[in-house]
Coordinates of C-alpha atoms (C1' of nucleotides) in Angstrom, one line a residue:
Chain A
X1 CA -10.7 16.5 19.7
X2 CA -13.2 13.9 21.0
X3 CA -14.1 13.9 24.7
X4 CA -16.5 12.2 27.0
X5 CA -18.8 14.8 28.3
X6 CA -20.0 15.2 31.9
X7 CA -22.0 18.4 31.4
X8 CA -25.1 17.3 29.6
X9 CA -26.6 14.3 31.3
X10 CA -28.0 12.7 28.3
X11 CA -27.6 9.2 29.8
X12 CA -30.1 9.1 32.5
X13 CA -28.6 7.1 35.4
X14 CA -27.2 4.1 33.7
X15 CA -25.4 1.6 35.8
X16 CA -22.1 0.2 34.8
X17 CA -23.7 -3.0 33.8
X18 CA -26.2 -1.3 31.6
X19 CA -23.6 0.7 29.9
X20 CA -21.7 -2.5 29.2
X21 CA -24.8 -3.9 27.7
X22 CA -25.2 -0.9 25.5
X23 CA -21.6 -1.1 24.4
X24 CA -22.2 -4.7 23.4
X25 CA -25.2 -3.5 21.4
X26 CA -23.0 -1.0 19.7
X27 CA -20.4 -3.6 18.8
X28 CA -23.1 -5.9 17.5
X29 CA -24.7 -3.1 15.5
X30 CA -21.4 -2.4 13.8
X31 CA -20.9 -6.1 13.0
X32 CA -24.4 -7.1 12.0
X33 CA -26.3 -4.0 11.2
X34 CA -29.9 -3.5 12.1
X35 CA -30.8 -7.1 12.0
X36 CA -29.6 -7.9 15.4
X37 CA -31.7 -10.1 17.6
X38 CA -32.5 -9.8 21.2
X39 CA -31.0 -13.2 21.8
X40 CA -27.8 -12.2 20.1
X41 CA -27.6 -9.1 22.3
X42 CA -28.3 -11.2 25.4
X43 CA -25.6 -13.7 24.4
X44 CA -23.0 -11.0 23.6
X45 CA -23.7 -9.0 26.7
X46 CA -23.9 -12.2 28.9
X47 CA -27.2 -11.2 30.3
X48 CA -30.7 -12.7 30.0
X49 CA -33.4 -11.4 27.7
X50 CA -35.6 -10.9 30.7
X51 CA -33.1 -8.4 32.0
X52 CA -33.0 -6.6 28.7
X53 CA -36.8 -6.2 28.6
X54 CA -36.8 -5.1 32.3
X55 CA -34.2 -2.5 31.7
X56 CA -35.1 -1.1 28.3
X57 CA -38.8 -2.1 27.7
X58 CA -38.6 -3.5 24.2
X59 CA -36.4 -3.6 21.2
X60 CA -36.9 0.0 20.2
X61 CA -36.2 1.1 23.7
X62 CA -32.9 -0.7 23.7
X63 CA -32.0 0.9 20.4
X64 CA -32.9 4.4 21.5
X65 CA -31.0 3.9 24.7
X66 CA -28.0 2.8 22.6
X67 CA -28.2 5.8 20.4
X68 CA -28.4 8.1 23.4
X69 CA -25.6 6.3 25.1
X70 CA -23.3 6.7 22.1
X71 CA -24.3 10.3 21.8
X72 CA -23.4 11.0 25.4
X73 CA -20.0 9.4 24.8
X74 CA -18.9 11.1 21.6
X75 CA -19.1 14.8 21.2
X76 CA -17.3 17.2 19.1
X77 CA -15.1 19.5 21.2
X78 CA -16.5 22.9 22.1
X79 CA -14.3 25.8 21.1
X80 CA -14.5 29.0 22.9
X81 CA -15.5 32.0 20.9
X82 CA -12.5 33.9 22.1
X83 CA -10.8 33.3 18.8
X84 CA -10.3 36.9 17.8
X85 CA -7.6 36.6 15.2
X86 CA -7.8 34.9 11.9
X87 CA -5.3 32.2 12.9
X88 CA -7.2 30.9 15.9
X89 CA -10.5 31.1 14.0
X90 CA -9.1 29.1 11.2
X91 CA -7.7 26.6 13.7
X92 CA -11.1 26.3 15.4
X93 CA -12.9 25.7 12.1
X94 CA -10.3 23.1 11.0
X95 CA -10.7 21.3 14.3
X96 CA -14.4 21.2 14.0
X97 CA -14.2 19.9 10.5
X98 CA -11.6 17.3 11.4
X99 CA -13.6 16.1 14.4
X100 CA -16.8 16.0 12.4
X101 CA -15.2 14.0 9.6
X102 CA -13.7 11.6 12.1
X103 CA -17.1 11.1 13.8
X104 CA -19.1 10.5 10.7
X105 CA -16.6 8.1 9.2
X106 CA -16.4 6.0 12.3
X107 CA -17.9 2.5 12.2
X108 CA -20.2 3.1 15.1
X109 CA -21.5 6.4 13.7
X110 CA -22.2 4.7 10.3
X111 CA -24.0 1.8 12.0
X112 CA -26.1 4.1 14.2
X113 CA -27.0 6.4 11.3
X114 CA -28.0 3.3 9.3
X115 CA -30.4 2.0 11.9
X116 CA -31.8 5.4 12.5
X117 CA -32.4 5.9 8.8
X118 CA -34.1 2.5 8.7
X119 CA -36.4 3.3 11.5
X120 CA -37.2 6.7 10.1
X121 CA -38.8 4.9 7.2
X122 CA -40.8 2.6 9.4
X123 CA -43.2 4.8 11.2
X124 CA -41.8 5.9 14.5
X125 CA -38.9 8.2 13.7
X126 CA -37.7 8.3 17.2
X127 CA -34.1 7.4 16.5
X128 CA -33.8 9.7 13.5
X129 CA -34.7 12.7 15.6
X130 CA -32.2 11.7 18.3
X131 CA -29.4 11.2 15.9
X132 CA -30.2 14.4 14.2
X133 CA -30.4 16.3 17.5
X134 CA -27.0 14.9 18.7
X135 CA -25.4 15.1 15.3
X136 CA -26.1 17.8 12.8
X137 CA -28.0 20.1 15.2
X138 CA -25.5 19.7 18.1
X139 CA -22.8 20.6 15.7
X140 CA -24.6 23.7 14.6
X141 CA -25.2 24.7 18.2
X142 CA -21.6 24.5 19.0
X143 CA -20.3 26.1 15.8
X144 CA -22.6 29.0 15.5
X145 CA -21.1 30.9 18.5
X146 CA -17.8 30.6 16.9
X147 CA -19.1 32.0 13.6
X148 CA -20.9 34.8 15.4
X149 CA -17.7 35.7 17.3
X150 CA -15.8 35.7 14.0
X151 CA -18.4 38.0 12.6
X152 CA -18.2 40.3 15.6
X153 CA -14.4 40.4 15.3
X154 CA -14.7 41.5 11.7
X155 CA -13.3 38.3 10.3
X156 CA -16.4 36.8 8.9
X157 CA -19.2 38.3 6.9
X158 CA -22.6 36.7 6.6
X159 CA -26.3 37.6 7.0
X160 CA -27.5 34.5 8.6
X161 CA -25.5 32.1 10.8
X162 CA -27.7 29.2 9.9
X163 CA -27.0 29.5 6.2
X164 CA -23.3 30.1 6.8
X165 CA -23.2 27.0 9.0
X166 CA -25.0 24.9 6.3
X167 CA -22.5 25.9 3.7
X168 CA -19.7 25.0 6.0
X169 CA -21.4 21.7 6.7
X170 CA -21.7 21.0 3.0
X171 CA -18.1 21.9 2.2
X172 CA -16.8 19.6 5.0
X173 CA -19.1 16.7 4.5
X174 CA -19.7 16.8 0.7
X175 CA -20.6 13.3 -0.4
X176 CA -18.9 11.5 2.4
X177 CA -21.8 10.6 4.7
X178 CA -24.2 9.4 2.0
X179 CA -21.5 7.3 0.4
X180 CA -20.5 5.7 3.7
X181 CA -24.1 5.0 4.5
X182 CA -24.7 3.4 1.2
X183 CA -21.8 1.1 1.7
X184 CA -19.2 2.7 -0.4
X185 CA -15.7 1.8 0.8
X186 CA -13.7 5.0 1.2
X187 CA -11.4 4.8 4.1
X188 CA -10.4 8.2 5.4
X189 CA -6.9 8.2 6.7
X190 CA -5.9 10.7 9.4
X191 CA -3.9 12.6 6.9
X192 CA -6.8 12.8 4.4
X193 CA -9.1 14.0 7.0
X194 CA -6.7 16.7 8.0
X195 CA -6.3 17.8 4.4
X196 CA -10.1 17.8 3.8
X197 CA -10.6 19.9 7.0
X198 CA -8.0 22.4 5.9
X199 CA -9.5 22.6 2.4
X200 CA -13.0 23.0 3.6
X201 CA -12.0 25.7 6.0
X202 CA -10.1 27.7 3.3
X203 CA -13.1 27.4 1.0
X204 CA -15.4 28.6 3.7
X205 CA -13.2 31.5 4.5
X206 CA -13.0 32.4 0.8
X207 CA -16.8 32.5 0.7
X208 CA -17.5 34.1 4.1
X209 CA -14.3 35.8 5.1
X210 CA -14.7 39.6 5.5
X211 CA -13.1 41.5 2.6
X212 CA -10.6 43.7 4.4
X213 CA -8.8 45.1 1.5
X214 CA -7.2 42.9 -1.2
X215 CA -5.8 39.6 0.1
X216 CA -4.0 37.6 -2.5
X217 CA -6.1 34.4 -3.2
Chain B
X1 CA -35.2 18.9 -16.3
X2 CA -36.3 15.3 -15.6
X3 CA -36.7 12.9 -18.4
X4 CA -37.2 9.3 -19.1
X5 CA -34.1 7.9 -20.8
X6 CA -34.0 5.5 -23.7
X7 CA -30.3 5.5 -24.3
X8 CA -29.0 3.4 -21.4
X9 CA -30.9 0.2 -21.2
X10 CA -30.8 -0.2 -17.5
X11 CA -34.1 -1.9 -17.4
X12 CA -33.5 -5.2 -19.0
X13 CA -36.6 -6.1 -21.0
X14 CA -39.4 -5.4 -18.6
X15 CA -42.9 -6.0 -19.8
X16 CA -45.6 -3.4 -19.2
X17 CA -47.1 -5.6 -16.5
X18 CA -43.8 -6.0 -14.7
X19 CA -43.2 -2.2 -14.8
X20 CA -46.6 -1.7 -13.3
X21 CA -45.7 -4.1 -10.5
X22 CA -42.5 -2.3 -9.8
X23 CA -44.4 1.0 -9.8
X24 CA -46.7 -0.5 -7.2
X25 CA -43.6 -1.5 -5.2
X26 CA -42.4 2.1 -5.4
X27 CA -45.7 3.5 -4.2
X28 CA -45.8 0.9 -1.4
X29 CA -42.2 1.7 -0.5
X30 CA -43.1 5.4 -0.1
X31 CA -46.0 4.6 2.1
X32 CA -44.7 1.9 4.3
X33 CA -40.9 2.0 4.1
X34 CA -38.8 -1.0 4.0
X35 CA -41.2 -3.2 5.9
X36 CA -43.3 -4.1 3.0
X37 CA -44.5 -7.6 2.6
X38 CA -44.7 -9.7 -0.5
X39 CA -48.4 -10.2 0.2
X40 CA -48.9 -6.5 0.3
X41 CA -47.1 -6.1 -3.0
X42 CA -49.1 -8.8 -4.6
X43 CA -52.3 -7.3 -3.3
X44 CA -51.4 -3.8 -4.4
X45 CA -50.2 -4.9 -7.8
X46 CA -53.1 -7.3 -8.3
X47 CA -50.9 -10.2 -9.0
X48 CA -50.1 -13.4 -7.3
X49 CA -47.1 -14.1 -5.2
X50 CA -46.1 -16.9 -7.4
X51 CA -45.7 -14.5 -10.3
X52 CA -43.6 -12.2 -8.1
X53 CA -41.2 -15.0 -7.3
X54 CA -41.2 -16.3 -10.9
X55 CA -40.3 -12.8 -12.2
X56 CA -37.9 -11.5 -9.6
X57 CA -36.6 -14.5 -7.8
X58 CA -37.0 -13.4 -4.2
X59 CA -37.6 -10.3 -2.1
X60 CA -34.2 -8.8 -2.7
X61 CA -34.5 -9.4 -6.4
X62 CA -37.8 -7.5 -6.4
X63 CA -36.2 -4.6 -4.5
X64 CA -33.1 -4.4 -6.7
X65 CA -35.4 -4.5 -9.8
X66 CA -37.4 -1.7 -8.3
X67 CA -34.3 0.4 -7.6
X68 CA -33.1 -0.1 -11.2
X69 CA -36.5 0.6 -12.6
X70 CA -36.7 3.9 -10.8
X71 CA -33.1 4.7 -11.8
X72 CA -34.0 4.1 -15.4
X73 CA -37.0 6.4 -15.1
X74 CA -35.5 9.4 -13.3
X75 CA -32.4 10.9 -14.7
X76 CA -30.9 14.3 -14.3
X77 CA -30.8 16.0 -17.7
X78 CA -27.6 16.0 -19.6
X79 CA -26.3 19.4 -20.6
X80 CA -24.1 19.8 -23.6
X81 CA -20.6 21.2 -22.9
X82 CA -21.1 23.8 -25.6
X83 CA -21.7 26.4 -22.8
X84 CA -18.9 28.7 -23.7
X85 CA -20.0 31.9 -22.0
X86 CA -20.4 32.5 -18.3
X87 CA -24.2 32.9 -18.6
X88 CA -24.8 29.5 -20.1
X89 CA -22.4 27.8 -17.8
X90 CA -24.2 29.4 -14.8
X91 CA -27.5 28.3 -16.2
X92 CA -26.3 24.7 -16.7
X93 CA -24.9 24.5 -13.1
X94 CA -28.1 26.0 -11.7
X95 CA -30.2 23.5 -13.6
X96 CA -28.1 20.6 -12.4
X97 CA -28.4 21.8 -8.8
X98 CA -32.1 22.3 -9.1
X99 CA -32.7 18.9 -10.7
X100 CA -30.6 17.2 -8.1
X101 CA -32.3 18.9 -5.2
X102 CA -35.7 18.0 -6.7
X103 CA -34.7 14.4 -7.1
X104 CA -33.2 13.9 -3.6
X105 CA -36.2 15.6 -2.0
X106 CA -38.7 13.5 -3.8
X107 CA -40.6 10.9 -1.8
X108 CA -39.5 8.0 -3.9
X109 CA -35.9 8.9 -3.8
X110 CA -36.0 9.2 0.0
X111 CA -37.7 5.8 0.3
X112 CA -35.3 4.2 -2.1
X113 CA -32.3 5.6 -0.4
X114 CA -33.6 4.5 2.9
X115 CA -34.1 0.9 1.9
X116 CA -30.7 1.0 0.2
X117 CA -29.0 2.3 3.4
X118 CA -30.8 -0.4 5.4
X119 CA -29.6 -3.1 3.1
X120 CA -26.1 -1.7 3.0
X121 CA -25.9 -2.5 6.7
X122 CA -27.2 -6.0 6.3
X123 CA -24.5 -7.8 4.4
X124 CA -25.2 -7.7 0.7
X125 CA -24.8 -4.1 -0.3
X126 CA -26.3 -4.6 -3.7
X127 CA -28.8 -1.9 -3.4
X128 CA -26.4 0.7 -2.0
X129 CA -24.1 0.2 -5.0
X130 CA -26.9 0.6 -7.5
X131 CA -28.3 3.7 -5.8
X132 CA -24.8 5.2 -5.6
X133 CA -24.1 4.4 -9.2
X134 CA -27.3 5.9 -10.5
X135 CA -27.2 8.8 -8.1
X136 CA -24.0 10.4 -7.0
X137 CA -21.7 8.8 -9.6
X138 CA -24.2 9.3 -12.5
X139 CA -24.4 13.0 -11.5
X140 CA -20.6 13.3 -11.5
X141 CA -20.3 11.6 -14.9
X142 CA -22.8 14.1 -16.4
X143 CA -21.4 17.2 -14.7
X144 CA -17.7 16.7 -15.2
X145 CA -17.8 17.3 -18.9
X146 CA -19.5 20.6 -18.2
X147 CA -16.8 21.5 -15.7
X148 CA -14.1 20.5 -18.1
X149 CA -15.6 22.6 -20.8
X150 CA -15.8 25.5 -18.5
X151 CA -12.2 25.1 -17.7
X152 CA -11.3 24.8 -21.4
X153 CA -13.2 28.0 -22.0
X154 CA -11.3 29.8 -19.3
X155 CA -14.3 30.2 -17.1
X156 CA -13.4 27.8 -14.4
X157 CA -10.1 27.1 -12.6
X158 CA -9.5 23.8 -10.8
X159 CA -6.8 21.2 -10.7
X160 CA -9.0 18.1 -10.4
X161 CA -12.5 17.8 -11.8
X162 CA -13.4 15.2 -9.1
X163 CA -12.6 17.5 -6.2
X164 CA -14.4 20.4 -7.9
X165 CA -17.4 18.3 -8.4
X166 CA -17.4 17.2 -4.8
X167 CA -17.3 20.7 -3.6
X168 CA -20.2 21.6 -5.9
X169 CA -22.1 18.5 -4.6
X170 CA -21.5 19.7 -1.0
X171 CA -22.6 23.2 -1.7
X172 CA -25.8 22.0 -3.3
X173 CA -26.8 19.2 -1.0
X174 CA -25.4 20.5 2.3
X175 CA -27.4 18.8 5.0
X176 CA -30.5 18.2 3.0
X177 CA -30.1 14.5 2.2
X178 CA -29.1 13.2 5.6
X179 CA -31.9 15.3 7.2
X180 CA -34.5 13.9 4.9
X181 CA -33.2 10.4 5.3
X182 CA -33.4 10.7 9.1
X183 CA -37.0 11.8 8.9
X184 CA -36.6 15.6 9.4
X185 CA -39.5 17.4 7.9
X186 CA -38.2 20.2 5.6
X187 CA -40.4 20.6 2.6
X188 CA -38.5 22.2 -0.2
X189 CA -40.8 24.4 -2.3
X190 CA -40.1 25.0 -5.9
X191 CA -39.0 28.5 -5.1
X192 CA -36.7 27.4 -2.3
X193 CA -35.0 24.9 -4.5
X194 CA -34.4 27.5 -7.2
X195 CA -32.9 29.8 -4.6
X196 CA -30.7 27.2 -3.3
X197 CA -29.5 26.2 -6.7
X198 CA -28.7 29.8 -7.6
X199 CA -26.8 30.3 -4.3
X200 CA -24.8 27.1 -4.6
X201 CA -23.9 28.0 -8.1
X202 CA -22.7 31.4 -7.2
X203 CA -20.7 30.0 -4.3
X204 CA -19.1 27.4 -6.6
X205 CA -18.2 30.1 -9.1
X206 CA -16.7 32.2 -6.4
X207 CA -14.5 29.3 -5.4
X208 CA -13.7 27.9 -8.8
X209 CA -14.3 30.7 -11.2
X210 CA -11.3 31.8 -13.1
X211 CA -10.0 35.1 -11.9
X212 CA -10.1 37.3 -15.0
X213 CA -9.4 40.7 -13.6
X214 CA -11.3 42.2 -10.7
X215 CA -15.0 41.2 -10.6
X216 CA -16.9 43.0 -7.9
X217 CA -18.0 40.7 -5.0
Chain C
dT1 C1' -63.5 -25.8 -30.2
dG2 C1' -59.8 -27.7 -27.8
dC3 C1' -55.2 -27.1 -25.7
dG4 C1' -51.4 -25.3 -23.2
dA5 C1' -49.2 -21.6 -21.0
dA6 C1' -49.4 -17.8 -18.0
dC7 C1' -51.5 -16.0 -14.1
dC8 C1' -54.6 -15.0 -10.1
dG9 C1' -56.2 -16.0 -5.4
dT10 C1' -55.4 -18.4 -1.5
dA11 C1' -54.1 -21.9 1.5
dA12 C1' -50.3 -24.0 3.7
dC13 C1' -45.5 -24.6 5.5
dG14 C1' -41.3 -23.5 7.9
dT15 C1' -38.7 -20.5 10.3
dA16 C1' -37.1 -16.6 12.7
dC17 C1' -37.7 -13.6 16.2
dG18 C1' -40.0 -10.5 19.7
dG19 C1' -41.6 -11.1 24.1
dT20 C1' -42.7 -14.0 28.5
dA21 C1' -42.2 -17.5 32.1
dC22 C1' -39.7 -20.3 35.1
dG23 C1' -36.0 -22.9 37.6
dG24 C1' -31.5 -22.2 39.6
dC25 C1' -27.6 -19.2 41.2
dT26 C1' -25.3 -15.4 43.4
dT27 C1' -25.3 -11.4 46.6
dG28 C1' -26.4 -8.4 50.2
dC29 C1' -28.9 -7.9 54.5
dC30 C1' -31.2 -9.2 58.9
Chain D
dG1 C1' -27.9 -19.3 58.5
dG2 C1' -32.1 -17.7 56.3
dC3 C1' -34.3 -14.8 53.1
dA4 C1' -35.5 -11.8 49.5
dA5 C1' -34.1 -9.5 45.4
dG6 C1' -31.8 -9.4 41.1
dC7 C1' -30.1 -11.9 37.4
dC8 C1' -28.6 -15.8 34.2
dG9 C1' -29.8 -19.5 31.1
dT10 C1' -33.2 -21.5 28.6
dA11 C1' -37.4 -23.2 27.2
dC12 C1' -41.6 -21.7 25.4
dC13 C1' -45.4 -19.1 22.9
dG14 C1' -47.5 -16.4 19.3
dT15 C1' -47.1 -14.3 15.3
dA16 C1' -45.5 -12.4 11.1
dC17 C1' -43.6 -13.2 6.9
dG18 C1' -40.8 -15.4 3.1
dT19 C1' -41.5 -19.1 0.2
dT20 C1' -44.0 -22.9 -2.0
dA21 C1' -48.0 -25.5 -3.8
dC22 C1' -52.3 -25.9 -6.0
dG23 C1' -57.0 -25.4 -8.0
dG24 C1' -59.4 -22.3 -11.0
dT25 C1' -59.5 -18.8 -14.8
dT26 C1' -58.2 -16.2 -18.8
dC27 C1' -56.1 -15.8 -23.3
dG28 C1' -53.6 -16.7 -27.5
dC29 C1' -53.4 -20.1 -31.0
dA30 C1' -54.0 -23.9 -34.1

DNA sequence: TGCGAACCGTAACGTACGGTACGGCTTGCC
DNA sequence: GGCAAGCCGTACCGTACGTTACGGTTCGCA
């Protein structure tokens, strides 16, 4: 499911101490939202403000470093495109959906998306681009090969992988993300996520599965 | 498509002047995002800060009043459930999808959702609830009767209207809203919206259309 | 014409917070 | 041991902004 990655070096040479600081920022971001102060970060991380500014430049630098640090930690599992039969393709899609739902419903993801949305409205949309790149676009980059493999294997039928992915994205996410971002309670249990992933996968297959003779519903 | 509503009195007795002030807030919100100042509002609306505070209490009151004012202005058209045949049902769904896409891709909607998301992270989630109530939930409340009518007429087949609606929501919105909120450029032309609405509707019908004999693809 | 209410423009106040400076402490190295 | 570098804690500065206060003006009304 979720794994720390070592392949993509998105966190450029962070010391253990710096990582601890960024983890403190994450925790603080979950608790207090975007209105965290540098003094609060310093107090929580047991470091001085001078050190914060020396390491991360300014407040925005600290925030972007935090977003990148979190992005380097959480990553949806890659699935090899060797899923030739329908069963393994279905399993891969379900796992993608489940991982994705688990990520976007996590406290840290919600907090990070919130601060990124806030900053997107305030001029410099640095954070928004980073979140988008490590979220929606990273997912597409990982899922498309699977879709293409499914198409090659005659299991899927679509003209454009991008549009197929976007439909899958919509079927999985539906209104979950916007509701969570807007503060709607809606705790997703493990079981509910599994059910949603299976449902979304079945719907996607119903729309984009290759029609090889009549298959009962 | 879009209409001002007079039935639901969501705007509790606002004078013309107050509405003009809130319109100024909307414009300012689109231009500058959440970091608008009370002095900027006063200057733009050509009113004094004292008046702002007398009318709306404080900054949050002004913002909530603005959200409610906008919500009372823009509303997705209601469609009567008298759509008995497949053609009119399809047309209704397409119109809903088109209107919805038009709304969420508008500058004011993006700005309002951004500020609501920001405030949802900062304790009082007043704005988030209001936006959700007038956005996603209002849409559900209007669309569900149509879906139920379609089911009654034997055109649709689903167990729960809520889940059917959520699938429709996902198929229509896909990744559009989160991308726009995060600052991703992606201007939706009138034609693109129409195409997306038609595609989403066809996909929804493919998933939830009643299977009355073999209908080609 | 006189009066009071509402409102405009602006000045002023208090506070919160981003950013900087400085004294003291630990740590590794010569 | 002595020294330099890095860091902690804290005090400090400047500013931006929410909020309040006040004098001057317009407008409806008797």
